[in-house]
Amino acid sequence: MGIRVFSTIIITAFTAIAGLSPAPTYADDTACQIDQGRCALDILEHEAQKIENTSWRDQTYRELAKLLVSEGLENEALAVLPKIETPDTVALTIRGIGVAAAEMKFDARWTEARYEALFTALRSAAEKIEHPPSYAIALTYIAMGQAFAGNNDGAWATAADMENDSLRHKAYGETAEIQAENGDASAAMKSIAFIDSLAYRNKAYVTISKILADQKNYQEAFQAAIKVDNPYKKAQSIQYLMNVRRHYDLKDHLENKE
């Protein structure tokens, strides 16, 4: 029995058990139309299985998982994770799944409950990583994905579970960056407040102040800048936001003059 036929039987059986309609399958690659995204993904998965180089195969699976999520097939994306052998690629795939899902937050079909289920599943997958650095990286990426999706409480809870101090501080800092980029300055400031290390906290305040200044949120940028507990870095942050404001004020003046 050929691999493609056997896979078809398995997929059909699984979907029947799940009470779902089986996805269309194709006897050969030429029968697939690219606007039928699922069949292209099926072909991609079949080709990934044939790749002998572990690194290349894992990378292909990583990208496949991201594409599956973008098609609304997060459960199929999660099923790809056990096929990846290298721990760091598992962590990166967890990141990819989380970010791809977060990018769908403007789709009404992606409800809070759906996100909660996905990030819970990603956390379960991360717990299976036996390589400590990769495990910590996976948790960082989950927290970032949760923040990107707007689940601040989930992001803070995930970061809090990290035992390594440096990586936990880094997770809070990167979560704050995403929150600031999303325009949620108050959440970003709360994330930074969780950081115990003065050095990491100062770095986060500087970064957040810059992000907010670039968004023309000058007062919020100033509030972050004055939190920096280092005279030189604080001065640099204040100078940066004032120069940004001056630049945009001058630009607006010239445009209005025209």
JSON list of N, CA and C in Angstrom, two decimals, residues 197-206 224-238:
[
{"chain": "A", "resi": 197, "resn": "SER", "atom": "N", "xyz": [15.14, 42.50, 38.15]},
{"chain": "A", "resi": 197, "resn": "SER", "atom": "CA", "xyz": [16.50, 42.99, 37.88]},
{"chain": "A", "resi": 197, "resn": "SER", "atom": "C", "xyz": [16.47, 44.45, 37.42]},
{"chain": "A", "resi": 198, "resn": "LEU", "atom": "N", "xyz": [17.27, 45.29, 38.07]},
{"chain": "A", "resi": 198, "resn": "LEU", "atom": "CA", "xyz": [17.33, 46.70, 37.70]},
{"chain": "A", "resi": 198, "resn": "LEU", "atom": "C", "xyz": [17.85, 46.88, 36.28]},
{"chain": "A", "resi": 199, "resn": "ALA", "atom": "N", "xyz": [18.86, 46.11, 35.91]},
{"chain": "A", "resi": 199, "resn": "ALA", "atom": "CA", "xyz": [19.44, 46.23, 34.57]},
{"chain": "A", "resi": 199, "resn": "ALA", "atom": "C", "xyz": [18.40, 45.88, 33.49]},
{"chain": "A", "resi": 200, "resn": "TYR", "atom": "N", "xyz": [17.71, 44.76, 33.69]},
{"chain": "A", "resi": 200, "resn": "TYR", "atom": "CA", "xyz": [16.68, 44.36, 32.72]},
{"chain": "A", "resi": 200, "resn": "TYR", "atom": "C", "xyz": [15.53, 45.36, 32.70]},
{"chain": "A", "resi": 201, "resn": "ARG", "atom": "N", "xyz": [15.19, 45.86, 33.88]},
{"chain": "A", "resi": 201, "resn": "ARG", "atom": "CA", "xyz": [14.07, 46.80, 33.98]},
{"chain": "A", "resi": 201, "resn": "ARG", "atom": "C", "xyz": [14.41, 48.11, 33.26]},
{"chain": "A", "resi": 202, "resn": "ASN", "atom": "N", "xyz": [15.62, 48.60, 33.47]},
{"chain": "A", "resi": 202, "resn": "ASN", "atom": "CA", "xyz": [16.06, 49.82, 32.78]},
{"chain": "A", "resi": 202, "resn": "ASN", "atom": "C", "xyz": [16.04, 49.63, 31.27]},
{"chain": "A", "resi": 203, "resn": "LYS", "atom": "N", "xyz": [16.55, 48.51, 30.82]},
{"chain": "A", "resi": 203, "resn": "LYS", "atom": "CA", "xyz": [16.57, 48.22, 29.39]},
{"chain": "A", "resi": 203, "resn": "LYS", "atom": "C", "xyz": [15.16, 48.21, 28.82]},
{"chain": "A", "resi": 204, "resn": "ALA", "atom": "N", "xyz": [14.24, 47.62, 29.55]},
{"chain": "A", "resi": 204, "resn": "ALA", "atom": "CA", "xyz": [12.85, 47.53, 29.09]},
{"chain": "A", "resi": 204, "resn": "ALA", "atom": "C", "xyz": [12.21, 48.92, 29.02]},
{"chain": "A", "resi": 205, "resn": "TYR", "atom": "N", "xyz": [12.45, 49.74, 30.05]},
{"chain": "A", "resi": 205, "resn": "TYR", "atom": "CA", "xyz": [11.87, 51.09, 30.03]},
{"chain": "A", "resi": 205, "resn": "TYR", "atom": "C", "xyz": [12.41, 51.90, 28.85]},
{"chain": "A", "resi": 206, "resn": "VAL", "atom": "N", "xyz": [13.68, 51.79, 28.58]},
{"chain": "A", "resi": 206, "resn": "VAL", "atom": "CA", "xyz": [14.29, 52.50, 27.45]},
{"chain": "A", "resi": 206, "resn": "VAL", "atom": "C", "xyz": [13.64, 52.06, 26.14]},
{"chain": "A", "resi": 224, "resn": "ALA", "atom": "N", "xyz": [7.57, 56.37, 30.69]},
{"chain": "A", "resi": 224, "resn": "ALA", "atom": "CA", "xyz": [8.49, 55.22, 30.70]},
{"chain": "A", "resi": 224, "resn": "ALA", "atom": "C", "xyz": [9.92, 55.70, 30.88]},
{"chain": "A", "resi": 225, "resn": "ALA", "atom": "N", "xyz": [10.28, 56.79, 30.22]},
{"chain": "A", "resi": 225, "resn": "ALA", "atom": "CA", "xyz": [11.65, 57.30, 30.28]},
{"chain": "A", "resi": 225, "resn": "ALA", "atom": "C", "xyz": [12.06, 57.71, 31.69]},
{"chain": "A", "resi": 226, "resn": "ILE", "atom": "N", "xyz": [11.16, 58.35, 32.41]},
{"chain": "A", "resi": 226, "resn": "ILE", "atom": "CA", "xyz": [11.52, 58.83, 33.75]},
{"chain": "A", "resi": 226, "resn": "ILE", "atom": "C", "xyz": [11.61, 57.69, 34.77]},
{"chain": "A", "resi": 227, "resn": "LYS", "atom": "N", "xyz": [11.17, 56.51, 34.37]},
{"chain": "A", "resi": 227, "resn": "LYS", "atom": "CA", "xyz": [11.31, 55.34, 35.25]},
{"chain": "A", "resi": 227, "resn": "LYS", "atom": "C", "xyz": [12.71, 54.74, 35.18]},
{"chain": "A", "resi": 228, "resn": "VAL", "atom": "N", "xyz": [13.49, 55.12, 34.20]},
{"chain": "A", "resi": 228, "resn": "VAL", "atom": "CA", "xyz": [14.83, 54.57, 34.03]},
{"chain": "A", "resi": 228, "resn": "VAL", "atom": "C", "xyz": [15.70, 55.01, 35.19]},
{"chain": "A", "resi": 229, "resn": "ASP", "atom": "N", "xyz": [16.30, 54.07, 35.89]},
{"chain": "A", "resi": 229, "resn": "ASP", "atom": "CA", "xyz": [17.11, 54.37, 37.06]},
{"chain": "A", "resi": 229, "resn": "ASP", "atom": "C", "xyz": [18.59, 54.39, 36.70]},
{"chain": "A", "resi": 230, "resn": "ASN", "atom": "N", "xyz": [18.90, 55.23, 35.73]},
{"chain": "A", "resi": 230, "resn": "ASN", "atom": "CA", "xyz": [20.28, 55.43, 35.29]},
{"chain": "A", "resi": 230, "resn": "ASN", "atom": "C", "xyz": [20.31, 56.81, 34.62]},
{"chain": "A", "resi": 231, "resn": "PRO", "atom": "N", "xyz": [21.04, 57.76, 35.19]},
{"chain": "A", "resi": 231, "resn": "PRO", "atom": "CA", "xyz": [21.00, 59.14, 34.70]},
{"chain": "A", "resi": 231, "resn": "PRO", "atom": "C", "xyz": [21.29, 59.27, 33.19]},
{"chain": "A", "resi": 232, "resn": "TYR", "atom": "N", "xyz": [22.32, 58.59, 32.73]},
{"chain": "A", "resi": 232, "resn": "TYR", "atom": "CA", "xyz": [22.70, 58.70, 31.31]},
{"chain": "A", "resi": 232, "resn": "TYR", "atom": "C", "xyz": [21.62, 58.13, 30.41]},
{"chain": "A", "resi": 233, "resn": "LYS", "atom": "N", "xyz": [21.15, 56.90, 30.73]},
{"chain": "A", "resi": 233, "resn": "LYS", "atom": "CA", "xyz": [20.13, 56.26, 29.89]},
{"chain": "A", "resi": 233, "resn": "LYS", "atom": "C", "xyz": [18.80, 57.01, 29.97]},
{"chain": "A", "resi": 234, "resn": "LYS", "atom": "N", "xyz": [18.49, 57.54, 31.15]},
{"chain": "A", "resi": 234, "resn": "LYS", "atom": "CA", "xyz": [17.26, 58.33, 31.28]},
{"chain": "A", "resi": 234, "resn": "LYS", "atom": "C", "xyz": [17.35, 59.57, 30.39]},
{"chain": "A", "resi": 235, "resn": "ALA", "atom": "N", "xyz": [18.49, 60.25, 30.44]},
{"chain": "A", "resi": 235, "resn": "ALA", "atom": "CA", "xyz": [18.67, 61.45, 29.62]},
{"chain": "A", "resi": 235, "resn": "ALA", "atom": "C", "xyz": [18.56, 61.12, 28.13]},
{"chain": "A", "resi": 236, "resn": "GLN", "atom": "N", "xyz": [19.17, 60.00, 27.73]},
{"chain": "A", "resi": 236, "resn": "GLN", "atom": "CA", "xyz": [19.10, 59.60, 26.33]},
{"chain": "A", "resi": 236, "resn": "GLN", "atom": "C", "xyz": [17.65, 59.33, 25.89]},
{"chain": "A", "resi": 237, "resn": "SER", "atom": "N", "xyz": [16.89, 58.69, 26.75]},
{"chain": "A", "resi": 237, "resn": "SER", "atom": "CA", "xyz": [15.50, 58.38, 26.42]},
{"chain": "A", "resi": 237, "resn": "SER", "atom": "C", "xyz": [14.67, 59.65, 26.27]},
{"chain": "A", "resi": 238, "resn": "ILE", "atom": "N", "xyz": [14.86, 60.59, 27.19]},
{"chain": "A", "resi": 238, "resn": "ILE", "atom": "CA", "xyz": [14.12, 61.85, 27.10]},
{"chain": "A", "resi": 238, "resn": "ILE", "atom": "C", "xyz": [14.53, 62.63, 25.86]}
]
